[in-house]
Amino acid sequence: MEKKLPFDIRAVRLQFPALDQLVYNKPFVYLDNAATTQKPRVVIDRVKAWYELENSNIHRGVHYLSQQGTIAFENARQTVANFINSKSSREIIFTKGTTDSMNLLASSLGKLLVKEGDSVLVTGMEHHSNFVPWQQLCVERKANFLVAGITENGEVDLDHYTELLEKKPKIVSIAHVSNVLGTINPIEEMIRLAHVYDIPVVIDGAQSICNQKIDVQALDCDFFAFSGHKMYAPMGVGVLFGKEKWLDAMPPYQFGGEMVNQVSIDETSFNVLPFKFEAGTPNVSAVLGLESAINFIETIGNVSIAAYKDQLIQYALQRLAEVKGIKFIGNPVHRASVISFLIDEIHPYDAGMIIDKLGIAIRTGHHCAQPIMERFGIPGTMRASFAMYNTFEEIDIFVAAVKKAAIMLS
Amino acid sequence: MEKKLPFDIRAVRLQFPALDQLVYNKPFVYLDNAATTQKPRVVIDRVKAWYELENSNIHRGVHYLSQQGTIAFENARQTVANFINSKSSREIIFTKGTTDSMNLLASSLGKLLVKEGDSVLVTGMEHHSNFVPWQQLCVERKANFLVAGITENGEVDLDHYTELLEKKPKIVSIAHVSNVLGTINPIEEMIRLAHVYDIPVVIDGAQSICNQKIDVQALDCDFFAFSGHKMYAPMGVGVLFGKEKWLDAMPPYQFGGEMVNQVSIDETSFNVLPFKFEAGTPNVSAVLGLESAINFIETIGNVSIAAYKDQLIQYALQRLAEVKGIKFIGNPVHRASVISFLIDEIHPYDAGMIIDKLGIAIRTGHHCAQPIMERFGIPGTMRASFAMYNTFEEIDIFVAAVKKAAIMLS
Amino acid sequence: MTIEQTQQQIIGEFSIFDDWMEKYNYLIEMGKDCPIIETQYKTNNYLINGCQSRVWLHASFDGNIVHFSADSDAVITKGIVNLLIRVFSGHSPEEILKSDTTFLDQIGLKEHLSPTRSNGLLSMVKQMKLYAQIFQLKANQQVNE
Amino acid sequence: MTIEQTQQQIIGEFSIFDDWMEKYNYLIEMGKDCPIIETQYKTNNYLINGCQSRVWLHASFDGNIVHFSADSDAVITKGIVNLLIRVFSGHSPEEILKSDTTFLDQIGLKEHLSPTRSNGLLSMVKQMKLYAQIFQLKANQQVNE
Ligand SMILES: Cc1ncc(COP(=O)(O)O)c(C=O)c1O
Ligand SMILES: Cc1ncc(COP(=O)(O)O)c(C=O)c1O
């Protein structure tokens, strides 16, 4: 298996301590990257260094560590702003993760825009985190929950989407990349179509953030949400980008701590952006880890990573096609590093257990996206998903395991 | 300065790497523990080990690391349940922190109980995180926001509290320990009084959790919230304990991920406790770090730590009393490890800057508790707060610094 | 055969396997073989929802003996379902209530009964015990009447 | 004296201090000395809210020259306020707009102008520039009329 590689994979792998272990006495193969990625040494060290030397509660503290921590935290915010090319770090809100970001929006943007009889539009391939918050908002407000259909190939039915836009929903919220099908949605086009009616568009970028360069100004999306832990950063931090005009108009989501300006028994006024949306002691260690992850990604290069992952995906698709009875769920024209499949009548849980015993981590089940399971009339899928550190050899091991499971189970 | 110490302080200090550094070329003295505590080696190592070997997304994964991670995570939940003596780990919800816990309650318990014309009762010494969420809930619902008065000594005016209870508020939410005054509120009594009217009581335990042994069954509180980072654990994790009957009755707060059971376009059903309240990928590393912190605390012993901290407080009060013009804000009979004070007309920010330059971290300002500042007619205080690793020598250094600042500024 | 004896028998059967593959092959065979529930009971009423695989369980009681039948959509799960039925079905509520599932530990399948698996098996065992309890109550009531 | 000259003068004054204590003592002296705002302007209208200390700022313009006066409730902050007034007050809008505050770096007080300090000083500097801009606009309009 020799291919021209855009960077030194072996060197990159060495940066990820978790990859270098045996599972059931077999070399560990990690293909559950859409669930969470492993962390490079620099990220782990950054978190450690914070707790060993720098730890303090930031903002409002006059003492040295608190000042230094505040500066580091706000620098990290700027790093995130640059990473996705947002105009200002005021547009960057730190949250717990994508789910937290989406709930913030459903609550706060929902309060601002959605009234009885209005509607909200999502697609049929959303992760529950970008589906249920909007659905429940609609239930609460007696609004209509519109769901754009999905084609047999696993792409958004753009005709249906356009049709639903004519109902002038107050908010559109769509996944950039499906965590089940791997589909890269044509969000530039979808945003443009929604903006014809001046509808704000929320992008769930959980799966796209480490698959391609994101430029929120070029996309012209109104909001963009992602999780640190899916882009080589620590758990417990996510980002919500929002255009300043929206964030300014929106009411706060949670109350307490830094987000407060003046409090008296009778009334309370709130802080400016971005603090208005950050209640409570922030997870500084995770934010600094996220900054390290961004630097790590940028050192290798977004474009190189995307190119390499594309090679992996093409190779995996080609090798998996050898498996008798395999059926890919979703055959999108543009696919990011996720492949879902089934083999004949084999239950994905059965196959998953056997593949696990061979030291390989894939995910089985509905991947928190039951509507798309319903769409395809299946209980779940097997899903392999790739990161910058995966190799062609690992795909070979994985395909051999799939074949073995298929034989055992049929 | 020789006192009989309940444990080996020098040995304990060695466990905290952040304490062993110079700030402005002076030995670092950390007295900002009410804002956040430093972390012992075992906690830092636990987080590191997670990312180096164990990292994966838990729940629902069939593969080895995901299974092991899930077991570790649920064991940690049981550790927390035991730590505060709750009946079942189903009553333990992991949140981002106390602020997140309080916002969850104000939203979810608020939806369940508070209607137009109802009322909610807090005290005048609450942190904004246990004040503003309830205040804003009342604004939204057109409910009455009742605030129990504070005496000149900095204790809750129990007569006023009892009087307000007669208005039958739907919820009572009170701090166990004031983060400004250090007051330990008589919450057993306050809970008992509220329960006469069957009113559920929420306890903000952010400042008490590492000051004394908490037994939620003995207290009979309905909810108890705290933050990991204030009890030697990592940032980014908090706990909300709730009696099962309440948590069962309450609607979910955030939607998505593990908290969902079945989703279709038309409706969604939710998972059982505790998962119902945990949307999105949890911060596993911080939860495991919290477990390590609990084990660390229990090895030294809650009672020993409390006894030692009480010695520190008594010594600090006695030494500070030497400072000419000093005025303690709050003179509660029962005080946890927090002291707030002012010196004559000196602005706390001025003093704080000078004390900082001497390598000592204290906090100045309103400590996110403006209502109590208003009560005492002051813009802010200087606040020193103590942890198990502080020493009598540090208090001497601190008092010398306060004296120096007082001289420079008067 | 008592519950204990059946368990020992199963432990014996599994003792000849050298590795997990042989064990799983055996489970798969057992899972494939048997239609162990009547179709009329393979409905939502009898469904135990695991997130990963689903289990249907039906129980009947003739006054002395409990009969279980069950099924699963995943074949390895069904293999274990089959073992559980073989062990517990055909015994009195008392016997069922005082026995446990440690035989699964001994044959190295304990992990499948972990609460983290969400394959329906743990809930199935709980449900079987619950049935036994209800039937015991019923039987006692009849005796007392 | 030009703005640049005043800044150089202040740098000279501070160059004789050996350590932060002497510097702070000097700031404290400067902070104590001067009643630098008329009480009629020490109201919420002129308040710049820092979370830690508060600053009041008033500006007037005689067509050529901007006059600033200011105060703070914290004495060290007030010392720095005093420096800023000494530097910027009494100059034309043009001069104020093209100058900067790097002299504070050079005397080792840069940190006080950090956005993390929330002492009102950074906002004060911004506000002074804003006044200068507005006055410049006014002056230009009058010329054009
Ligand atoms: C597309 C998509 N959206 C949202 C989420 C939720 O992310 P998190 O669990 O980090 O909140 C995920 C993660 O599984 C995802 O893949
Ligand atoms: C009494 C009290 N309640 C709530 C909080 C808020 O905690 P967190 O910032 O961890 O959410 C604090 C912390 O400052 C506190 O002292």
mmCIF file of N, CA and C in Angstrom, chain A residues 73-74 76-95 216 224 226 237-244 247 273-278 287 290 294:
data_model
loop_
_atom_site.group_PDB
_atom_site.id
_atom_site.type_symbol
_atom_site.label_atom_id
_atom_site.label_comp_id
_atom_site.label_asym_id
_atom_site.label_seq_id
_atom_site.Cartn_x
_atom_site.Cartn_y
_atom_site.Cartn_z
ATOM 1 N N PHE A 73 -6.890 32.874 28.391
ATOM 2 C CA PHE A 73 -8.250 32.486 27.987
ATOM 3 C C PHE A 73 -8.734 33.358 26.832
ATOM 4 N N GLU A 74 -8.527 34.650 26.939
ATOM 5 C CA GLU A 74 -9.010 35.553 25.885
ATOM 6 C C GLU A 74 -8.168 35.418 24.612
ATOM 7 N N ALA A 76 -7.020 32.562 23.643
ATOM 8 C CA ALA A 76 -7.567 31.340 23.044
ATOM 9 C C ALA A 76 -8.843 31.657 22.279
ATOM 10 N N ARG A 77 -9.629 32.556 22.818
ATOM 11 C CA ARG A 77 -10.851 32.958 22.120
ATOM 12 C C ARG A 77 -10.502 33.577 20.763
ATOM 13 N N GLN A 78 -9.444 34.394 20.767
ATOM 14 C CA GLN A 78 -9.017 35.006 19.508
ATOM 15 C C GLN A 78 -8.521 33.933 18.536
ATOM 16 N N THR A 79 -7.815 32.940 19.059
ATOM 17 C CA THR A 79 -7.335 31.843 18.212
ATOM 18 C C THR A 79 -8.510 31.125 17.545
ATOM 19 N N VAL A 80 -9.558 30.897 18.310
ATOM 20 C CA VAL A 80 -10.754 30.254 17.740
ATOM 21 C C VAL A 80 -11.369 31.163 16.676
ATOM 22 N N ALA A 81 -11.463 32.442 16.992
ATOM 23 C CA ALA A 81 -12.033 33.395 16.029
ATOM 24 C C ALA A 81 -11.249 33.347 14.719
ATOM 25 N N ASN A 82 -9.923 33.348 14.815
ATOM 26 C CA ASN A 82 -9.107 33.285 13.602
ATOM 27 C C ASN A 82 -9.304 31.961 12.868
ATOM 28 N N PHE A 83 -9.393 30.881 13.642
ATOM 29 C CA PHE A 83 -9.498 29.539 13.069
ATOM 30 C C PHE A 83 -10.707 29.423 12.140
ATOM 31 N N ILE A 84 -11.824 30.024 12.525
ATOM 32 C CA ILE A 84 -13.014 29.930 11.673
ATOM 33 C C ILE A 84 -13.273 31.255 10.952
ATOM 34 N N ASN A 85 -12.272 32.149 11.015
ATOM 35 C CA ASN A 85 -12.364 33.448 10.359
ATOM 36 C C ASN A 85 -13.601 34.242 10.730
ATOM 37 N N SER A 86 -13.889 34.332 12.014
ATOM 38 C CA SER A 86 -14.987 35.211 12.403
ATOM 39 C C SER A 86 -14.428 36.614 12.559
ATOM 40 N N LYS A 87 -15.286 37.596 12.450
ATOM 41 C CA LYS A 87 -14.854 38.991 12.433
ATOM 42 C C LYS A 87 -14.232 39.427 13.737
ATOM 43 N N SER A 88 -14.744 38.887 14.824
ATOM 44 C CA SER A 88 -14.327 39.386 16.127
ATOM 45 C C SER A 88 -14.459 38.292 17.159
ATOM 46 N N SER A 89 -13.605 38.333 18.168
ATOM 47 C CA SER A 89 -13.692 37.323 19.215
ATOM 48 C C SER A 89 -14.959 37.511 20.050
ATOM 49 N N ARG A 90 -15.611 38.652 19.897
ATOM 50 C CA ARG A 90 -16.904 38.835 20.572
ATOM 51 C C ARG A 90 -17.958 37.872 20.048
ATOM 52 N N GLU A 91 -17.715 37.327 18.859
ATOM 53 C CA GLU A 91 -18.691 36.411 18.264
ATOM 54 C C GLU A 91 -18.459 34.957 18.683
ATOM 55 N N ILE A 92 -17.468 34.738 19.536
ATOM 56 C CA ILE A 92 -17.110 33.375 19.941
ATOM 57 C C ILE A 92 -17.568 33.121 21.381
ATOM 58 N N ILE A 93 -18.535 32.238 21.533
ATOM 59 C CA ILE A 93 -19.037 31.874 22.864
ATOM 60 C C ILE A 93 -18.519 30.480 23.197
ATOM 61 N N PHE A 94 -17.929 30.326 24.364
ATOM 62 C CA PHE A 94 -17.522 28.989 24.794
ATOM 63 C C PHE A 94 -18.681 28.297 25.509
ATOM 64 N N THR A 95 -18.968 27.079 25.062
ATOM 65 C CA THR A 95 -20.035 26.287 25.672
ATOM 66 C C THR A 95 -19.440 24.950 26.110
ATOM 67 N N VAL A 216 -16.460 31.210 8.424
ATOM 68 C CA VAL A 216 -17.854 31.587 8.680
ATOM 69 C C VAL A 216 -18.276 32.826 7.892
ATOM 70 N N PHE A 224 -22.652 28.968 13.977
ATOM 71 C CA PHE A 224 -21.893 27.757 13.660
ATOM 72 C C PHE A 224 -21.444 27.147 14.990
ATOM 73 N N PHE A 226 -19.692 23.810 17.242
ATOM 74 C CA PHE A 226 -18.896 22.581 17.212
ATOM 75 C C PHE A 226 -18.376 22.228 18.605
ATOM 76 N N VAL A 237 -15.607 21.270 26.274
ATOM 77 C CA VAL A 237 -15.646 22.610 25.689
ATOM 78 C C VAL A 237 -16.208 22.541 24.276
ATOM 79 N N GLY A 238 -17.056 23.484 23.975
ATOM 80 C CA GLY A 238 -17.601 23.625 22.631
ATOM 81 C C GLY A 238 -17.593 25.088 22.284
ATOM 82 N N VAL A 239 -17.937 25.375 21.046
ATOM 83 C CA VAL A 239 -17.940 26.757 20.576
ATOM 84 C C VAL A 239 -19.266 27.044 19.907
ATOM 85 N N LEU A 240 -19.772 28.224 20.180
ATOM 86 C CA LEU A 240 -20.883 28.726 19.387
ATOM 87 C C LEU A 240 -20.437 30.047 18.780
ATOM 88 N N PHE A 241 -20.287 30.037 17.445
ATOM 89 C CA PHE A 241 -20.092 31.303 16.739
ATOM 90 C C PHE A 241 -21.466 31.862 16.409
ATOM 91 N N GLY A 242 -21.620 33.172 16.563
ATOM 92 C CA GLY A 242 -22.856 33.818 16.124
ATOM 93 C C GLY A 242 -22.532 35.203 15.605
ATOM 94 N N LYS A 243 -23.237 35.623 14.570
ATOM 95 C CA LYS A 243 -23.046 36.998 14.095
ATOM 96 C C LYS A 243 -23.422 37.955 15.217
ATOM 97 N N GLU A 244 -22.618 38.995 15.345
ATOM 98 C CA GLU A 244 -22.796 39.908 16.467
ATOM 99 C C GLU A 244 -24.213 40.483 16.542
ATOM 100 N N LEU A 247 -26.351 37.864 18.249
ATOM 101 C CA LEU A 247 -25.993 37.647 19.664
ATOM 102 C C LEU A 247 -26.392 38.857 20.504
ATOM 103 N N LEU A 273 -21.038 41.161 25.026
ATOM 104 C CA LEU A 273 -20.550 39.952 24.338
ATOM 105 C C LEU A 273 -19.045 39.841 24.541
ATOM 106 N N PRO A 274 -18.517 38.643 24.597
ATOM 107 C CA PRO A 274 -19.198 37.343 24.573
ATOM 108 C C PRO A 274 -19.649 36.896 25.959
ATOM 109 N N PHE A 275 -19.312 37.693 27.009
ATOM 110 C CA PHE A 275 -19.524 37.234 28.384
ATOM 111 C C PHE A 275 -20.994 37.024 28.718
ATOM 112 N N LYS A 276 -21.842 37.813 28.056
ATOM 113 C CA LYS A 276 -23.282 37.699 28.269
ATOM 114 C C LYS A 276 -23.781 36.256 28.201
ATOM 115 N N PHE A 277 -23.111 35.444 27.385
ATOM 116 C CA PHE A 277 -23.566 34.052 27.230
ATOM 117 C C PHE A 277 -22.694 33.045 27.983
ATOM 118 N N GLU A 278 -21.804 33.527 28.825
ATOM 119 C CA GLU A 278 -20.940 32.594 29.549
ATOM 120 C C GLU A 278 -21.142 32.734 31.050
ATOM 121 N N VAL A 287 -10.454 25.039 27.352
ATOM 122 C CA VAL A 287 -10.348 26.091 26.337
ATOM 123 C C VAL A 287 -8.896 26.225 25.870
ATOM 124 N N LEU A 290 -8.131 23.383 23.715
ATOM 125 C CA LEU A 290 -8.697 23.598 22.380
ATOM 126 C C LEU A 290 -7.768 24.469 21.550
ATOM 127 N N ILE A 294 -6.009 23.475 17.987
ATOM 128 C CA ILE A 294 -6.077 24.300 16.772
ATOM 129 C C ILE A 294 -4.677 24.541 16.218
#
